[in-house]
Tab-separated table of C-alpha atoms in Angstrom:
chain	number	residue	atom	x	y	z
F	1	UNK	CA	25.940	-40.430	-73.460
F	2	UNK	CA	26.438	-41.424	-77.145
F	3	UNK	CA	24.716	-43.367	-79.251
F	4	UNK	CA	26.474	-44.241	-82.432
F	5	UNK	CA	24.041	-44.643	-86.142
F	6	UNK	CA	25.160	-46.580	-89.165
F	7	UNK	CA	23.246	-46.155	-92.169
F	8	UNK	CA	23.446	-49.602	-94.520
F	9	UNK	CA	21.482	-49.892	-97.844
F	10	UNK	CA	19.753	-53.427	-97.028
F	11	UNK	CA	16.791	-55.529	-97.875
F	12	UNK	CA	13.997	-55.670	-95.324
F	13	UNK	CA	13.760	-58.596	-93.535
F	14	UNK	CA	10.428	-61.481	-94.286
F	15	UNK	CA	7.995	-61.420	-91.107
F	16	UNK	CA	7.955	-64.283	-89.006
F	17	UNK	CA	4.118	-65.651	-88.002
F	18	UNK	CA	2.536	-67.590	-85.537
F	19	UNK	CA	0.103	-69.482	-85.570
F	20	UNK	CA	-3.435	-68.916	-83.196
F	21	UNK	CA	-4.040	-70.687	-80.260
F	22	UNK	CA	-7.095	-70.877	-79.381
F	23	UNK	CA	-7.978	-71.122	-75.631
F	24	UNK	CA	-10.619	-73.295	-73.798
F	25	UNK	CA	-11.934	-72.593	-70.771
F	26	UNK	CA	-14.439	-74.230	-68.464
F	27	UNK	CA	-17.296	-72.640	-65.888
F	28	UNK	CA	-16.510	-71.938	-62.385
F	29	UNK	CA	-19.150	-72.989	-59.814
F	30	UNK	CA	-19.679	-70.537	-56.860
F	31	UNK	CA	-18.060	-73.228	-54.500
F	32	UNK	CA	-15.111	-73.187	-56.802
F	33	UNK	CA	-14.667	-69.134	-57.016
F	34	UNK	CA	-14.467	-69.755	-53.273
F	35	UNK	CA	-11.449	-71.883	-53.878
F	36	UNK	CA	-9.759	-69.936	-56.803
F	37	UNK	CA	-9.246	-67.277	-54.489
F	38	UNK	CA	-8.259	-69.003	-51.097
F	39	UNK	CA	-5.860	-70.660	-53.392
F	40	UNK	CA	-4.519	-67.527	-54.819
F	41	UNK	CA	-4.038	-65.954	-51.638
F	42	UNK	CA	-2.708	-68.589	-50.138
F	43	UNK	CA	0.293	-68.958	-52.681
F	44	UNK	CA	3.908	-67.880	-52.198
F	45	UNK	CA	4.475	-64.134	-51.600
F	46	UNK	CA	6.981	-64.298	-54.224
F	47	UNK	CA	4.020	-65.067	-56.371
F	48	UNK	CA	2.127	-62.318	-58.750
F	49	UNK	CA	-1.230	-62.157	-57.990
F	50	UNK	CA	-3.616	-59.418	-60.276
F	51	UNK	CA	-5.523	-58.368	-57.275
F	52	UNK	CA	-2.276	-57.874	-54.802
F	53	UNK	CA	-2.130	-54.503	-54.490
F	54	UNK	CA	-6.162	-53.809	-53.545
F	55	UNK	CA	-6.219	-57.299	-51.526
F	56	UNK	CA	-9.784	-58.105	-53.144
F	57	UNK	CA	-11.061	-61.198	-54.544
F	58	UNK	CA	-10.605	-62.757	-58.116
F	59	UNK	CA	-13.320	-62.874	-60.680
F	60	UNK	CA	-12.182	-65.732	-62.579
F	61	UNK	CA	-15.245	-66.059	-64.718
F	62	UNK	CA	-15.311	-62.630	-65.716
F	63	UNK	CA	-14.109	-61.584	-69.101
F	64	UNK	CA	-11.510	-58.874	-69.167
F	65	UNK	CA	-12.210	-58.436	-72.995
F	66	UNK	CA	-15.593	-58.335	-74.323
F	67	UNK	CA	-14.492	-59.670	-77.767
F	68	UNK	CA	-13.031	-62.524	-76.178
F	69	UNK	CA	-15.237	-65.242	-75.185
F	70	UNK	CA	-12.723	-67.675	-74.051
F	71	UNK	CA	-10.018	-65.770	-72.212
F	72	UNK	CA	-10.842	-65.330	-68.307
F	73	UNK	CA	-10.047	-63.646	-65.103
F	74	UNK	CA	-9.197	-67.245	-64.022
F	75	UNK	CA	-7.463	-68.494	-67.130
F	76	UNK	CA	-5.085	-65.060	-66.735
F	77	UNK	CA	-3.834	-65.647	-63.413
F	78	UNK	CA	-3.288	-69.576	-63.280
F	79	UNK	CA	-1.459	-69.783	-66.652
F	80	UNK	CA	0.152	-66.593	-66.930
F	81	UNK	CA	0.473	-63.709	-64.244
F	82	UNK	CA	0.476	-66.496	-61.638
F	83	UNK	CA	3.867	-67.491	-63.195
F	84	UNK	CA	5.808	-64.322	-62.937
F	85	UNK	CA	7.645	-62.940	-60.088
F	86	UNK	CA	5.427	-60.606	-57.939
F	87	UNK	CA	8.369	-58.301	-57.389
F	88	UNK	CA	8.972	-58.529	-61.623
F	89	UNK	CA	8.414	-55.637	-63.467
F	90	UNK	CA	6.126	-58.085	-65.984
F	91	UNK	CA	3.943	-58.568	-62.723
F	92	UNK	CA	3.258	-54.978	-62.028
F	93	UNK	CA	2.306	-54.186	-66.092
F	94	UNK	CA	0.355	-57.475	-65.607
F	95	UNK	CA	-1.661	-55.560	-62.694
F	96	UNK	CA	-1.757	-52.562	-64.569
F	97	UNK	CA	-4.064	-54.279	-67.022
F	98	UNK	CA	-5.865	-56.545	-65.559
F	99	UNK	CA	-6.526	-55.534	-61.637
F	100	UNK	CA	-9.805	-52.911	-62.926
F	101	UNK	CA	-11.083	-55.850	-65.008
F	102	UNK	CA	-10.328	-59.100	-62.906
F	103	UNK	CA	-10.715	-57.850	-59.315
F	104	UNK	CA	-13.504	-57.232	-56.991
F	105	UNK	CA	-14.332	-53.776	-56.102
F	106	UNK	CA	-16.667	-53.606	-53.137
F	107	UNK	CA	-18.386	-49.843	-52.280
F	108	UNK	CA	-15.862	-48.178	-54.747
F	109	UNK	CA	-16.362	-45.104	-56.182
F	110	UNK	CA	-17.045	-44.792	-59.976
F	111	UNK	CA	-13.305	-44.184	-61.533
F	112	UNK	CA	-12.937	-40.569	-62.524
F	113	UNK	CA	-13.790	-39.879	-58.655
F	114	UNK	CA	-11.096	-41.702	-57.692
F	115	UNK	CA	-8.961	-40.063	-60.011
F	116	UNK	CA	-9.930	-36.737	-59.196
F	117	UNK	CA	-8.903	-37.629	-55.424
F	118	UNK	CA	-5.710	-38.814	-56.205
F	119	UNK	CA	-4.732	-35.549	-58.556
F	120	UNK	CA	-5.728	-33.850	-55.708
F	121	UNK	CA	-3.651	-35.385	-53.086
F	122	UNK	CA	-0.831	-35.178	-55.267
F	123	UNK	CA	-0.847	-32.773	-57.543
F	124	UNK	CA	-1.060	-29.943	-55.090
F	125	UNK	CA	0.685	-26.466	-53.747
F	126	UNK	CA	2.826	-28.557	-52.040
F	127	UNK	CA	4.686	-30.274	-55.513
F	128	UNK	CA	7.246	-28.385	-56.874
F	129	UNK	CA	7.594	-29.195	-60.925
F	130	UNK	CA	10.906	-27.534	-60.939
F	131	UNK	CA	12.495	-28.907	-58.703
F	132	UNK	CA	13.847	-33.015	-59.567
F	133	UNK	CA	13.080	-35.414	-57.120
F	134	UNK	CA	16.731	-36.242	-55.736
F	135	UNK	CA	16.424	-38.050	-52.251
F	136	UNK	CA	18.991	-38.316	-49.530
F	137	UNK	CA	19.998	-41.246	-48.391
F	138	UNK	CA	22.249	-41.785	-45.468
F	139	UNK	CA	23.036	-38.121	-45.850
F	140	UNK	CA	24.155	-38.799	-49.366
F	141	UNK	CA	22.033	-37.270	-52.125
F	142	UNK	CA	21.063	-39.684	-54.506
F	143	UNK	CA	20.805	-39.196	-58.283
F	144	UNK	CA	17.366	-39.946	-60.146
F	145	UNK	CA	17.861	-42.627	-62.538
F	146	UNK	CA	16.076	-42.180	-65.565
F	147	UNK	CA	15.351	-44.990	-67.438
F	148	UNK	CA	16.146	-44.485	-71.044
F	149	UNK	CA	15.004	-46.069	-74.515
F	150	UNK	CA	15.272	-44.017	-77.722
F	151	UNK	CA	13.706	-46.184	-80.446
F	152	UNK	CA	14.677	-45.286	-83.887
F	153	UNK	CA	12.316	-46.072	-86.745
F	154	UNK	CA	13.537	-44.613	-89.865
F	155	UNK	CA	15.899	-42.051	-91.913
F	156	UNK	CA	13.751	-38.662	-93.344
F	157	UNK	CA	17.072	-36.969	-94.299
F	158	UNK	CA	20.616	-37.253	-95.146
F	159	UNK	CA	22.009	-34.133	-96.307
F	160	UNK	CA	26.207	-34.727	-96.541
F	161	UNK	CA	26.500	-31.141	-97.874
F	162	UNK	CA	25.021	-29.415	-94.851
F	163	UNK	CA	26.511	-32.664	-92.270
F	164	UNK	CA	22.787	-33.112	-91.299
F	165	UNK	CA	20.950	-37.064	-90.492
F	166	UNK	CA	17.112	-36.088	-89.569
F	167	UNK	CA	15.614	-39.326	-88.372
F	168	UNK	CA	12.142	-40.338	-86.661
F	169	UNK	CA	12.484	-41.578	-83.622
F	170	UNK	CA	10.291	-42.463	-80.320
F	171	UNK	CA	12.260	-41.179	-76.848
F	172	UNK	CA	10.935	-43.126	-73.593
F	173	UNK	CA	11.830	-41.897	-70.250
F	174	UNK	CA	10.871	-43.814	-67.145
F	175	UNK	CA	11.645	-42.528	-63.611
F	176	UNK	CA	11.013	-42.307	-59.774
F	177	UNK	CA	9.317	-39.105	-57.928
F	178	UNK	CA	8.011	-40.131	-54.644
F	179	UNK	CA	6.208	-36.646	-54.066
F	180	UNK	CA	3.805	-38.523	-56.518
F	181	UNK	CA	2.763	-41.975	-54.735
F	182	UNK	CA	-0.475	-42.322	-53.237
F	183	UNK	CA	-1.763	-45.179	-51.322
F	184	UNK	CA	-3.932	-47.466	-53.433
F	185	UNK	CA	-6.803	-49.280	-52.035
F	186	UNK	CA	-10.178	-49.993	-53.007
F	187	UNK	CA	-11.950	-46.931	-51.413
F	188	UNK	CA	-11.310	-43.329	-51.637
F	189	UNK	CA	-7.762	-44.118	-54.186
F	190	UNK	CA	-9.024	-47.191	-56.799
F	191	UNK	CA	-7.180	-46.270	-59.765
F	192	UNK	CA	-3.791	-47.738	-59.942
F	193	UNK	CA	-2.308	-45.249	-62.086
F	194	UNK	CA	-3.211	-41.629	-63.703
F	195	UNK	CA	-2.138	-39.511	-66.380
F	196	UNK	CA	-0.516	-35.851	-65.941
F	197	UNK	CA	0.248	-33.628	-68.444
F	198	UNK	CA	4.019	-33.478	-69.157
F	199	UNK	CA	5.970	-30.409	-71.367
F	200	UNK	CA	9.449	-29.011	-71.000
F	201	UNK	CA	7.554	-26.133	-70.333
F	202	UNK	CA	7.122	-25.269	-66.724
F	203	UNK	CA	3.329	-22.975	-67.515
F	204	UNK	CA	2.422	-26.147	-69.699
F	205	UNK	CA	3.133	-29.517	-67.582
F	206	UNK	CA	2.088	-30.459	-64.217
F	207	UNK	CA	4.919	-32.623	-62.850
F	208	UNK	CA	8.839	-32.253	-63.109
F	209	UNK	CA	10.479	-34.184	-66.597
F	210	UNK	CA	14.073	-34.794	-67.378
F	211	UNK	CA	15.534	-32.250	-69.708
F	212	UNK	CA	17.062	-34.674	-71.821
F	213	UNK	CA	18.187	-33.364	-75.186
F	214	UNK	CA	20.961	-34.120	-78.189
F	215	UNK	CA	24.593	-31.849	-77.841
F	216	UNK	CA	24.548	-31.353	-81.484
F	217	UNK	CA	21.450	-31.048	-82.541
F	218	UNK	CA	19.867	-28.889	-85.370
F	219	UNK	CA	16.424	-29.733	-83.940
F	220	UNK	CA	14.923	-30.366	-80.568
F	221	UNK	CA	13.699	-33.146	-78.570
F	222	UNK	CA	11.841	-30.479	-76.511
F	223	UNK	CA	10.568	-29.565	-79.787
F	224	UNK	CA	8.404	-33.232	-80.027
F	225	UNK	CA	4.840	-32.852	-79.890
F	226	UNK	CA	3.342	-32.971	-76.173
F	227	UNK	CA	2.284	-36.160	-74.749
F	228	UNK	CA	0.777	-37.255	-71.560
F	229	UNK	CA	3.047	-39.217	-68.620
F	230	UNK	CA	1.540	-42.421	-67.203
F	231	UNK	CA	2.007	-42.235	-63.158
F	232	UNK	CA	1.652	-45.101	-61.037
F	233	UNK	CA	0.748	-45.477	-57.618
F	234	UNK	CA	4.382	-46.234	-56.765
F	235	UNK	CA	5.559	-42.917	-58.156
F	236	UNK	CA	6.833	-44.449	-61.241
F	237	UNK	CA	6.486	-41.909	-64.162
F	238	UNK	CA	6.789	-43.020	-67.705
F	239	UNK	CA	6.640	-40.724	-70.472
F	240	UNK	CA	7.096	-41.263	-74.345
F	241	UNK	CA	7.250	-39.043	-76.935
F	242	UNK	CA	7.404	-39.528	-80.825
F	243	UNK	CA	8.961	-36.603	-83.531
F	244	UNK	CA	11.828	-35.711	-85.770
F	245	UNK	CA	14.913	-35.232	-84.412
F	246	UNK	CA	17.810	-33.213	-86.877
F	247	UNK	CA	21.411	-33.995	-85.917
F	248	UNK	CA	24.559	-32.176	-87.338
F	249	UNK	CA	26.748	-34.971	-88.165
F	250	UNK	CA	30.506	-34.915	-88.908
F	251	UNK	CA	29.949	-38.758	-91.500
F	252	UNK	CA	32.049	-41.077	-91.119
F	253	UNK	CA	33.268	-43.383	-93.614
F	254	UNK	CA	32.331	-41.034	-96.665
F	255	UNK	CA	36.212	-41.899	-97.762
F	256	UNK	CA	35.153	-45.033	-98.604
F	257	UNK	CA	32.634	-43.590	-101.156
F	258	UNK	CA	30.522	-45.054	-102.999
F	259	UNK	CA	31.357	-48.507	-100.434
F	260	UNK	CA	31.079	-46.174	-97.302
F	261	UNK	CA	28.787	-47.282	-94.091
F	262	UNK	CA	27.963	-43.668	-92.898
F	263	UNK	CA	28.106	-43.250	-89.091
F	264	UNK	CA	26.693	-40.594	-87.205
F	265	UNK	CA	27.003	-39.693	-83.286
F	266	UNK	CA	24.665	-38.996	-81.182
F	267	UNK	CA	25.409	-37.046	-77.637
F	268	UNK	CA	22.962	-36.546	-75.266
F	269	UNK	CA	23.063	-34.655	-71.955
F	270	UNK	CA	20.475	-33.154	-69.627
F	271	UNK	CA	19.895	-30.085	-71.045
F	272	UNK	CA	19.344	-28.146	-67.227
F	273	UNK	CA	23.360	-29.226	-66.509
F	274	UNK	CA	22.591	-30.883	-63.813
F	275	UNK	CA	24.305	-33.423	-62.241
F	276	UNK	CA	21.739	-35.326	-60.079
F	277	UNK	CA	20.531	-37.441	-62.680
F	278	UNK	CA	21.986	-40.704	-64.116
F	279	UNK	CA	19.935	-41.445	-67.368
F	280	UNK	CA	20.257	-45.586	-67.852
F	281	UNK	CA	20.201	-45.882	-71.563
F	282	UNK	CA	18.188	-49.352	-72.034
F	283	UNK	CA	19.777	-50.614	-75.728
F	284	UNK	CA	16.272	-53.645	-75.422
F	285	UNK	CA	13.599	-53.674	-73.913
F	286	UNK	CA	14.842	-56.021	-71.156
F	287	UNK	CA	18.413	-54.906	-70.557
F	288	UNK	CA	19.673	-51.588	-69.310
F	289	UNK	CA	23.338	-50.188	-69.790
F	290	UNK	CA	24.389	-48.264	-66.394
F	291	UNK	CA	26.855	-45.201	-66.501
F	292	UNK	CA	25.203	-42.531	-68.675
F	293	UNK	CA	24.869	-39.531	-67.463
């Protein structure tokens, strides 16, 4: 896909601010926990509910940060993660951060055990990191759609003698391997999600990652610093990456000089050639653009 760059001399914008609000809470009696939760779990399945996925009880007087004296367990799910969708993808973040802090965990083991039985039962003989996780459905193989966001935060270089743009940017990649689900529950597999080391480099990363790279480049996303992936108990993977990234431009608009709006393409491919993944190149952080590949 391509992704087109203008460069405009402007002014930087004046910050918007907001003011505190400052939230007030009351104490829960032990007969009223009891009702919280019945309540909870009695509510629409199209509901999100923090402790969902581990089917334990809410804490709602429990604080899930220490600094913050007035924002609850309770407060969290009636006025704001009760109000989402449960199949939303705000709900599941919403679990993400508050399940280990809001939730009941009854004869659990402590956290990095769980952790180290879920890298076990995953990250095994049995997983392939080279090969991409392509599924067949109906006897039709299926492409992996990769989720794409390349966030660009500012201009290093802009050499029009050599046709070069370096800019900083922050590449995202979110995608499906089901080789990497586990089953959570509040026992043997507590932690809802894990982190994996992730490199282009097959001796350096420990699951498969899209080879996603820029056609004419003069540097390398595969050349960005190594980062960890995030993997959740669904399979999703989501890995994000930060560097300098060196294009070799042919400008346009340098005809126009010194009135010119300089433009620079972009074109990415998957760097492997191959042609089982679709990368979705998300232009917010809401909306996705379908047809990439």
């Amino acid at each position: 896909f391509v992704i087109p760059i203008l460069i405009f001399a402007s002014s930087a914008a004046g910050h918007s601010s907001h003011d505190a609000t400052q939230l007030v809470t009351k104490k829960i009696s032990e007969g009223q926990k009891a009702q919280a939760n019945r309540r909870h779990q009695e509510q629409d399945e199209e509901a999100c509910f923090i402790c969902s996925r581990i089917g334990t009880e809410l804490l709602p007087e429990h604080l899930p940060y220490s600094y913050d004296y007035d924002l609850t367990c309770g407060y969290l799910q009636e006025r704001i993660i009760g109000k989402l969708s449960g199949d939303s993808r705000e709900c599941n973040a919403g679990i993400d951060l508050f399940e280990e802090r809001c939730c009941q965990h009854k004869h659990q083991l402590q956290n990095y055990e769980c952790v180290t039985n879920i890298r076990s039962s995953i990250l095994n003989d049995s997983y392939d990191k080279n090969v991409a996780p392509v599924q067949a459905i109906d006897s039709m193989l299926h492409p992996v759609e990769v989720d794409t966001l390349i966030m660009f935060f500012a201009v290093k270089e802009l050499d029009v003698l050599s046709n070069t743009l370096e800019i900083f940017v922050n590449v995202e990649l979110t995608w499906n391997d089901s080789r990497l689900r586990w089953d959570h529950n509040s026992t043997t597999n507590c932690a809802s999600r894990i982190y994996a080391r992730a490199d282009h480099s097959v001796e350096e990363t420990e699951i498969w990652v899209p080879a996603l790279d820029l056609v004419n480049r003069a540097s390398s996303i595969q050349d960005f610093p190594s980062s960890k992936a995030t993997v959740k108990s669904d399979g999703t993977v989501r890995w994000s990456r930060l560097g300098s990234l060196r294009a070799i431009c042919a400008f346009i608009g340098l005809r126009r000089m010194p009135f010119d709006d300089l433009g620079c393409r972009l074109v990415f491919h998957d760097d492997d050639g191959l042609n089982t993944i679709d990368y979705l190149l998300r232009e917010t952080s809401n909306n996705r653009t379908k047809g990439f590949t």
